[in-house]
Amino acid sequence: MSEHSLSSTQCPECSAALVMRFGKRGPFLGCSAYPKCEFIRPLHKNDGHIVKYLDKSCPTCGDELVLRQGRFGMFIGCLAYPDCDFIESPEKKAESTEIECPECHIGHLVERTSRFGKSFFACDTFPTCRFAVNSPPMVGECEVCHFPLLIEKKLASGIKQQCANRKCHHYQTEKAS
């Protein structure tokens, strides 16, 4: 761990000078009287940087809401953070596909968005059921393993139906009309 002196900042606990130190989690300010005084202050809060002001008021405190980019993706939060910790998802509510989950047979598949912005379809009983597919689901049964769900795959040769079972992934034969 290395350190650099900051002459203008004093420790709020013992009035000794604060020094910039570099640890395994990045830079931070620490008291120069360490180990007698163990005061530290992180230099970077990972609460998400502001992307856009939304011109809407916070339902909790009335301050302005902002769109932030955090370590788990985009989220809407209060400008008065950390005094107000209101957070909501910027995504629209998940639309159900009315296709029954083939794994638990209780929930239905809904379209969701990953933290990277990609769409996927997952069971709405998550975390009880963790079934998910990356392609749009279709009602049908696999002709090889009889799994009760197919997915729509876009290939260079056109759109094909594929078994949604991870162990099978059989492409269905096209039926002549």
PDB file of C-alpha atoms in Angstrom:
ATOM      1  CA  MET A   1       0.000   0.000   0.000  1.00  0.00           C
ATOM      2  CA  SER A   2       1.477   3.381  -0.978  1.00  0.00           C
ATOM      3  CA  GLU A   3       0.474   6.893   0.126  1.00  0.00           C
ATOM      4  CA  HIS A   4       0.634  10.572  -0.895  1.00  0.00           C
ATOM      5  CA  SER A   5       0.257  13.506   1.537  1.00  0.00           C
ATOM      6  CA  LEU A   6      -2.642  15.957   1.210  1.00  0.00           C
ATOM      7  CA  SER A   7      -1.634  18.989   3.261  1.00  0.00           C
ATOM      8  CA  SER A   8      -5.000  20.805   3.145  1.00  0.00           C
ATOM      9  CA  THR A   9      -7.152  18.002   4.582  1.00  0.00           C
ATOM     10  CA  GLN A  10      -7.356  17.071   8.218  1.00  0.00           C
ATOM     11  CA  CYS A  11      -8.703  13.976   9.889  1.00  0.00           C
ATOM     12  CA  PRO A  12     -12.110  14.758  11.464  1.00  0.00           C
ATOM     13  CA  GLU A  13     -11.331  12.438  14.384  1.00  0.00           C
ATOM     14  CA  CYS A  14      -7.799  13.449  15.460  1.00  0.00           C
ATOM     15  CA  SER A  15      -6.901  16.513  13.276  1.00  0.00           C
ATOM     16  CA  ALA A  16      -3.814  14.801  11.798  1.00  0.00           C
ATOM     17  CA  ALA A  17      -3.209  15.149   8.050  1.00  0.00           C
ATOM     18  CA  LEU A  18      -5.092  12.852   5.701  1.00  0.00           C
ATOM     19  CA  VAL A  19      -3.011  11.001   3.133  1.00  0.00           C
ATOM     20  CA  MET A  20      -4.084   9.351  -0.088  1.00  0.00           C
ATOM     21  CA  ARG A  21      -3.468   5.635   0.046  1.00  0.00           C
ATOM     22  CA  PHE A  22      -3.827   2.942  -2.562  1.00  0.00           C
ATOM     23  CA  GLY A  23      -5.310  -0.387  -1.523  1.00  0.00           C
ATOM     24  CA  LYS A  24      -6.545  -3.429  -3.396  1.00  0.00           C
ATOM     25  CA  ARG A  25      -9.962  -1.769  -3.886  1.00  0.00           C
ATOM     26  CA  GLY A  26      -8.534   1.491  -5.210  1.00  0.00           C
ATOM     27  CA  PRO A  27      -7.506   4.851  -3.752  1.00  0.00           C
ATOM     28  CA  PHE A  28      -8.834   6.161  -0.430  1.00  0.00           C
ATOM     29  CA  LEU A  29      -8.025   8.831   2.172  1.00  0.00           C
ATOM     30  CA  GLY A  30      -6.566   7.592   5.443  1.00  0.00           C
ATOM     31  CA  CYS A  31      -5.306   9.250   8.613  1.00  0.00           C
ATOM     32  CA  SER A  32      -1.541   9.767   8.798  1.00  0.00           C
ATOM     33  CA  ALA A  33      -1.668   8.823  12.512  1.00  0.00           C
ATOM     34  CA  TYR A  34      -2.577   5.221  11.627  1.00  0.00           C
ATOM     35  CA  PRO A  35      -2.622   2.812  13.567  1.00  0.00           C
ATOM     36  CA  LYS A  36      -3.541   5.144  16.503  1.00  0.00           C
ATOM     37  CA  CYS A  37      -6.377   6.622  14.402  1.00  0.00           C
ATOM     38  CA  GLU A  38      -8.087   4.316  11.903  1.00  0.00           C
ATOM     39  CA  PHE A  39     -10.154   6.927  10.011  1.00  0.00           C
ATOM     40  CA  ILE A  40     -10.580   6.223   6.287  1.00  0.00           C
ATOM     41  CA  ARG A  41     -12.797   7.780   3.592  1.00  0.00           C
ATOM     42  CA  PRO A  42     -13.358   6.310   0.117  1.00  0.00           C
ATOM     43  CA  LEU A  43     -12.579   8.637  -2.781  1.00  0.00           C
ATOM     44  CA  HIS A  44     -15.142   7.197  -5.169  1.00  0.00           C
ATOM     45  CA  LYS A  45     -18.672   6.273  -4.196  1.00  0.00           C
ATOM     46  CA  ASN A  46     -20.057   3.560  -6.454  1.00  0.00           C
ATOM     47  CA  ASP A  47     -23.632   4.863  -6.278  1.00  0.00           C
ATOM     48  CA  GLY A  48     -23.868   5.520 -10.011  1.00  0.00           C
ATOM     49  CA  HIS A  49     -22.966   8.581 -12.003  1.00  0.00           C
ATOM     50  CA  ILE A  50     -25.755  10.818 -13.325  1.00  0.00           C
ATOM     51  CA  VAL A  51     -26.650  10.234 -16.974  1.00  0.00           C
ATOM     52  CA  LYS A  52     -29.739  12.463 -17.321  1.00  0.00           C
ATOM     53  CA  TYR A  53     -32.009  14.734 -15.269  1.00  0.00           C
ATOM     54  CA  LEU A  54     -35.619  13.512 -15.612  1.00  0.00           C
ATOM     55  CA  ASP A  55     -37.663  16.622 -14.587  1.00  0.00           C
ATOM     56  CA  LYS A  56     -39.792  14.458 -12.271  1.00  0.00           C
ATOM     57  CA  SER A  57     -40.005  14.740  -8.514  1.00  0.00           C
ATOM     58  CA  CYS A  58     -39.110  11.970  -6.090  1.00  0.00           C
ATOM     59  CA  PRO A  59     -42.219  10.377  -4.510  1.00  0.00           C
ATOM     60  CA  THR A  60     -40.356  10.009  -1.204  1.00  0.00           C
ATOM     61  CA  CYS A  61     -38.791  13.445  -0.619  1.00  0.00           C
ATOM     62  CA  GLY A  62     -39.907  15.663  -3.531  1.00  0.00           C
ATOM     63  CA  ASP A  63     -36.386  16.318  -4.890  1.00  0.00           C
ATOM     64  CA  GLU A  64     -35.579  15.715  -8.579  1.00  0.00           C
ATOM     65  CA  LEU A  65     -35.174  12.205 -10.038  1.00  0.00           C
ATOM     66  CA  VAL A  66     -32.150  11.360 -12.202  1.00  0.00           C
ATOM     67  CA  LEU A  67     -31.158   8.477 -14.456  1.00  0.00           C
ATOM     68  CA  ARG A  68     -27.932   6.894 -13.189  1.00  0.00           C
ATOM     69  CA  GLN A  69     -25.492   4.280 -14.505  1.00  0.00           C
ATOM     70  CA  GLY A  70     -24.427   1.952 -11.697  1.00  0.00           C
ATOM     71  CA  ARG A  71     -22.469  -1.255 -11.544  1.00  0.00           C
ATOM     72  CA  PHE A  72     -25.626  -3.316 -12.207  1.00  0.00           C
ATOM     73  CA  GLY A  73     -26.946  -1.182 -15.081  1.00  0.00           C
ATOM     74  CA  MET A  74     -29.208   1.848 -15.443  1.00  0.00           C
ATOM     75  CA  PHE A  75     -31.551   2.912 -12.640  1.00  0.00           C
ATOM     76  CA  ILE A  76     -33.635   5.896 -11.590  1.00  0.00           C
ATOM     77  CA  GLY A  77     -32.666   7.436  -8.268  1.00  0.00           C
ATOM     78  CA  CYS A  78     -33.202  10.552  -6.204  1.00  0.00           C
ATOM     79  CA  LEU A  79     -30.820  13.497  -6.633  1.00  0.00           C
ATOM     80  CA  ALA A  80     -30.730  13.841  -2.829  1.00  0.00           C
ATOM     81  CA  TYR A  81     -28.944  10.468  -2.403  1.00  0.00           C
ATOM     82  CA  PRO A  82     -27.727   9.413   0.254  1.00  0.00           C
ATOM     83  CA  ASP A  83     -30.278  11.432   2.289  1.00  0.00           C
ATOM     84  CA  CYS A  84     -33.073   9.866   0.200  1.00  0.00           C
ATOM     85  CA  ASP A  85     -32.547   6.309  -1.048  1.00  0.00           C
ATOM     86  CA  PHE A  86     -35.480   6.067  -3.505  1.00  0.00           C
ATOM     87  CA  ILE A  87     -34.629   3.783  -6.470  1.00  0.00           C
ATOM     88  CA  GLU A  88     -36.722   2.352  -9.306  1.00  0.00           C
ATOM     89  CA  SER A  89     -36.086   0.498 -12.531  1.00  0.00           C
ATOM     90  CA  PRO A  90     -36.226   2.518 -15.776  1.00  0.00           C
ATOM     91  CA  GLU A  91     -37.602  -0.479 -17.681  1.00  0.00           C
ATOM     92  CA  LYS A  92     -41.228  -0.987 -18.519  1.00  0.00           C
ATOM     93  CA  LYS A  93     -42.988  -3.738 -16.609  1.00  0.00           C
ATOM     94  CA  ALA A  94     -42.406  -7.193 -18.065  1.00  0.00           C
ATOM     95  CA  GLU A  95     -45.059  -8.351 -20.530  1.00  0.00           C
ATOM     96  CA  SER A  96     -46.188 -11.940 -20.135  1.00  0.00           C
ATOM     97  CA  THR A  97     -46.097 -14.126 -23.259  1.00  0.00           C
ATOM     98  CA  GLU A  98     -48.920 -16.355 -21.914  1.00  0.00           C
ATOM     99  CA  ILE A  99     -46.600 -19.328 -22.583  1.00  0.00           C
ATOM    100  CA  GLU A 100     -46.411 -21.652 -19.593  1.00  0.00           C
ATOM    101  CA  CYS A 101     -42.953 -22.268 -18.147  1.00  0.00           C
ATOM    102  CA  PRO A 102     -41.866 -25.750 -19.308  1.00  0.00           C
ATOM    103  CA  GLU A 103     -39.760 -26.312 -16.192  1.00  0.00           C
ATOM    104  CA  CYS A 104     -42.034 -25.460 -13.243  1.00  0.00           C
ATOM    105  CA  HIS A 105     -45.453 -25.465 -15.031  1.00  0.00           C
ATOM    106  CA  ILE A 106     -46.590 -22.741 -12.608  1.00  0.00           C
ATOM    107  CA  GLY A 107     -45.308 -19.458 -14.044  1.00  0.00           C
ATOM    108  CA  HIS A 108     -45.368 -17.925 -17.493  1.00  0.00           C
ATOM    109  CA  LEU A 109     -42.486 -16.686 -19.630  1.00  0.00           C
ATOM    110  CA  VAL A 110     -41.967 -12.912 -19.627  1.00  0.00           C
ATOM    111  CA  GLU A 111     -39.599 -10.741 -21.657  1.00  0.00           C
ATOM    112  CA  ARG A 112     -36.868  -9.131 -19.579  1.00  0.00           C
ATOM    113  CA  THR A 113     -33.765  -7.054 -20.245  1.00  0.00           C
ATOM    114  CA  SER A 114     -30.326  -7.934 -18.911  1.00  0.00           C
ATOM    115  CA  ARG A 115     -28.051  -5.328 -17.360  1.00  0.00           C
ATOM    116  CA  PHE A 116     -26.269  -5.194 -20.730  1.00  0.00           C
ATOM    117  CA  GLY A 117     -29.480  -4.272 -22.590  1.00  0.00           C
ATOM    118  CA  LYS A 118     -30.114  -7.673 -24.216  1.00  0.00           C
ATOM    119  CA  SER A 119     -33.620  -9.180 -24.222  1.00  0.00           C
ATOM    120  CA  PHE A 120     -34.331 -12.636 -22.837  1.00  0.00           C
ATOM    121  CA  PHE A 121     -37.372 -14.606 -21.728  1.00  0.00           C
ATOM    122  CA  ALA A 122     -37.607 -16.007 -18.194  1.00  0.00           C
ATOM    123  CA  CYS A 123     -40.137 -17.545 -15.844  1.00  0.00           C
ATOM    124  CA  ASP A 124     -42.083 -14.955 -13.828  1.00  0.00           C
ATOM    125  CA  THR A 125     -41.704 -17.032 -10.645  1.00  0.00           C
ATOM    126  CA  PHE A 126     -37.968 -16.177 -10.443  1.00  0.00           C
ATOM    127  CA  PRO A 127     -36.049 -16.909  -8.152  1.00  0.00           C
ATOM    128  CA  THR A 128     -38.077 -20.076  -7.423  1.00  0.00           C
ATOM    129  CA  CYS A 129     -37.760 -21.145 -11.067  1.00  0.00           C
ATOM    130  CA  ARG A 130     -34.643 -20.112 -12.996  1.00  0.00           C
ATOM    131  CA  PHE A 131     -35.698 -21.172 -16.503  1.00  0.00           C
ATOM    132  CA  ALA A 132     -34.637 -18.668 -19.192  1.00  0.00           C
ATOM    133  CA  VAL A 133     -34.038 -18.600 -22.964  1.00  0.00           C
ATOM    134  CA  ASN A 134     -32.325 -15.946 -25.076  1.00  0.00           C
ATOM    135  CA  SER A 135     -34.583 -16.287 -28.151  1.00  0.00           C
ATOM    136  CA  PRO A 136     -38.341 -15.679 -28.451  1.00  0.00           C
ATOM    137  CA  PRO A 137     -40.317 -18.739 -27.233  1.00  0.00           C
ATOM    138  CA  MET A 138     -42.921 -20.500 -29.377  1.00  0.00           C
ATOM    139  CA  VAL A 139     -45.622 -23.000 -28.418  1.00  0.00           C
ATOM    140  CA  GLY A 140     -44.708 -26.433 -29.732  1.00  0.00           C
ATOM    141  CA  GLU A 141     -43.087 -29.731 -28.880  1.00  0.00           C
ATOM    142  CA  CYS A 142     -39.669 -31.009 -29.914  1.00  0.00           C
ATOM    143  CA  GLU A 143     -39.921 -33.906 -32.353  1.00  0.00           C
ATOM    144  CA  VAL A 144     -36.861 -35.613 -30.820  1.00  0.00           C
ATOM    145  CA  CYS A 145     -36.967 -35.158 -27.003  1.00  0.00           C
ATOM    146  CA  HIS A 146     -40.627 -33.991 -26.686  1.00  0.00           C
ATOM    147  CA  PHE A 147     -39.656 -30.880 -24.654  1.00  0.00           C
ATOM    148  CA  PRO A 148     -42.819 -28.707 -24.526  1.00  0.00           C
ATOM    149  CA  LEU A 149     -41.221 -25.450 -25.812  1.00  0.00           C
ATOM    150  CA  LEU A 150     -39.531 -24.277 -29.006  1.00  0.00           C
ATOM    151  CA  ILE A 151     -37.567 -21.081 -29.636  1.00  0.00           C
ATOM    152  CA  GLU A 152     -37.368 -18.932 -32.755  1.00  0.00           C
ATOM    153  CA  LYS A 153     -33.840 -18.814 -34.211  1.00  0.00           C
ATOM    154  CA  LYS A 154     -32.873 -16.385 -36.965  1.00  0.00           C
ATOM    155  CA  LEU A 155     -30.293 -17.988 -39.251  1.00  0.00           C
ATOM    156  CA  ALA A 156     -28.826 -17.029 -42.617  1.00  0.00           C
ATOM    157  CA  SER A 157     -31.163 -19.565 -44.230  1.00  0.00           C
ATOM    158  CA  GLY A 158     -34.222 -17.988 -42.565  1.00  0.00           C
ATOM    159  CA  ILE A 159     -36.173 -18.371 -39.339  1.00  0.00           C
ATOM    160  CA  LYS A 160     -36.077 -21.887 -37.836  1.00  0.00           C
ATOM    161  CA  GLN A 161     -37.721 -23.504 -34.825  1.00  0.00           C
ATOM    162  CA  GLN A 162     -35.312 -25.027 -32.315  1.00  0.00           C
ATOM    163  CA  CYS A 163     -35.882 -27.095 -29.183  1.00  0.00           C
ATOM    164  CA  ALA A 164     -35.546 -24.954 -26.038  1.00  0.00           C
ATOM    165  CA  ASN A 165     -34.069 -27.852 -24.065  1.00  0.00           C
ATOM    166  CA  ARG A 166     -30.381 -27.062 -23.419  1.00  0.00           C
ATOM    167  CA  LYS A 167     -29.450 -30.743 -23.815  1.00  0.00           C
ATOM    168  CA  CYS A 168     -31.208 -31.170 -27.175  1.00  0.00           C
ATOM    169  CA  HIS A 169     -31.270 -27.942 -29.296  1.00  0.00           C
ATOM    170  CA  HIS A 170     -32.681 -29.916 -32.254  1.00  0.00           C
ATOM    171  CA  TYR A 171     -33.835 -27.861 -35.255  1.00  0.00           C
ATOM    172  CA  GLN A 172     -37.370 -28.902 -36.187  1.00  0.00           C
ATOM    173  CA  THR A 173     -38.026 -30.159 -39.712  1.00  0.00           C
ATOM    174  CA  GLU A 174     -40.234 -27.922 -41.817  1.00  0.00           C
ATOM    175  CA  LYS A 175     -43.620 -29.382 -42.516  1.00  0.00           C
ATOM    176  CA  ALA A 176     -44.833 -29.204 -46.145  1.00  0.00           C
ATOM    177  CA  SER A 177     -48.131 -27.346 -46.470  1.00  0.00           C
TER     178      SER A 177
END
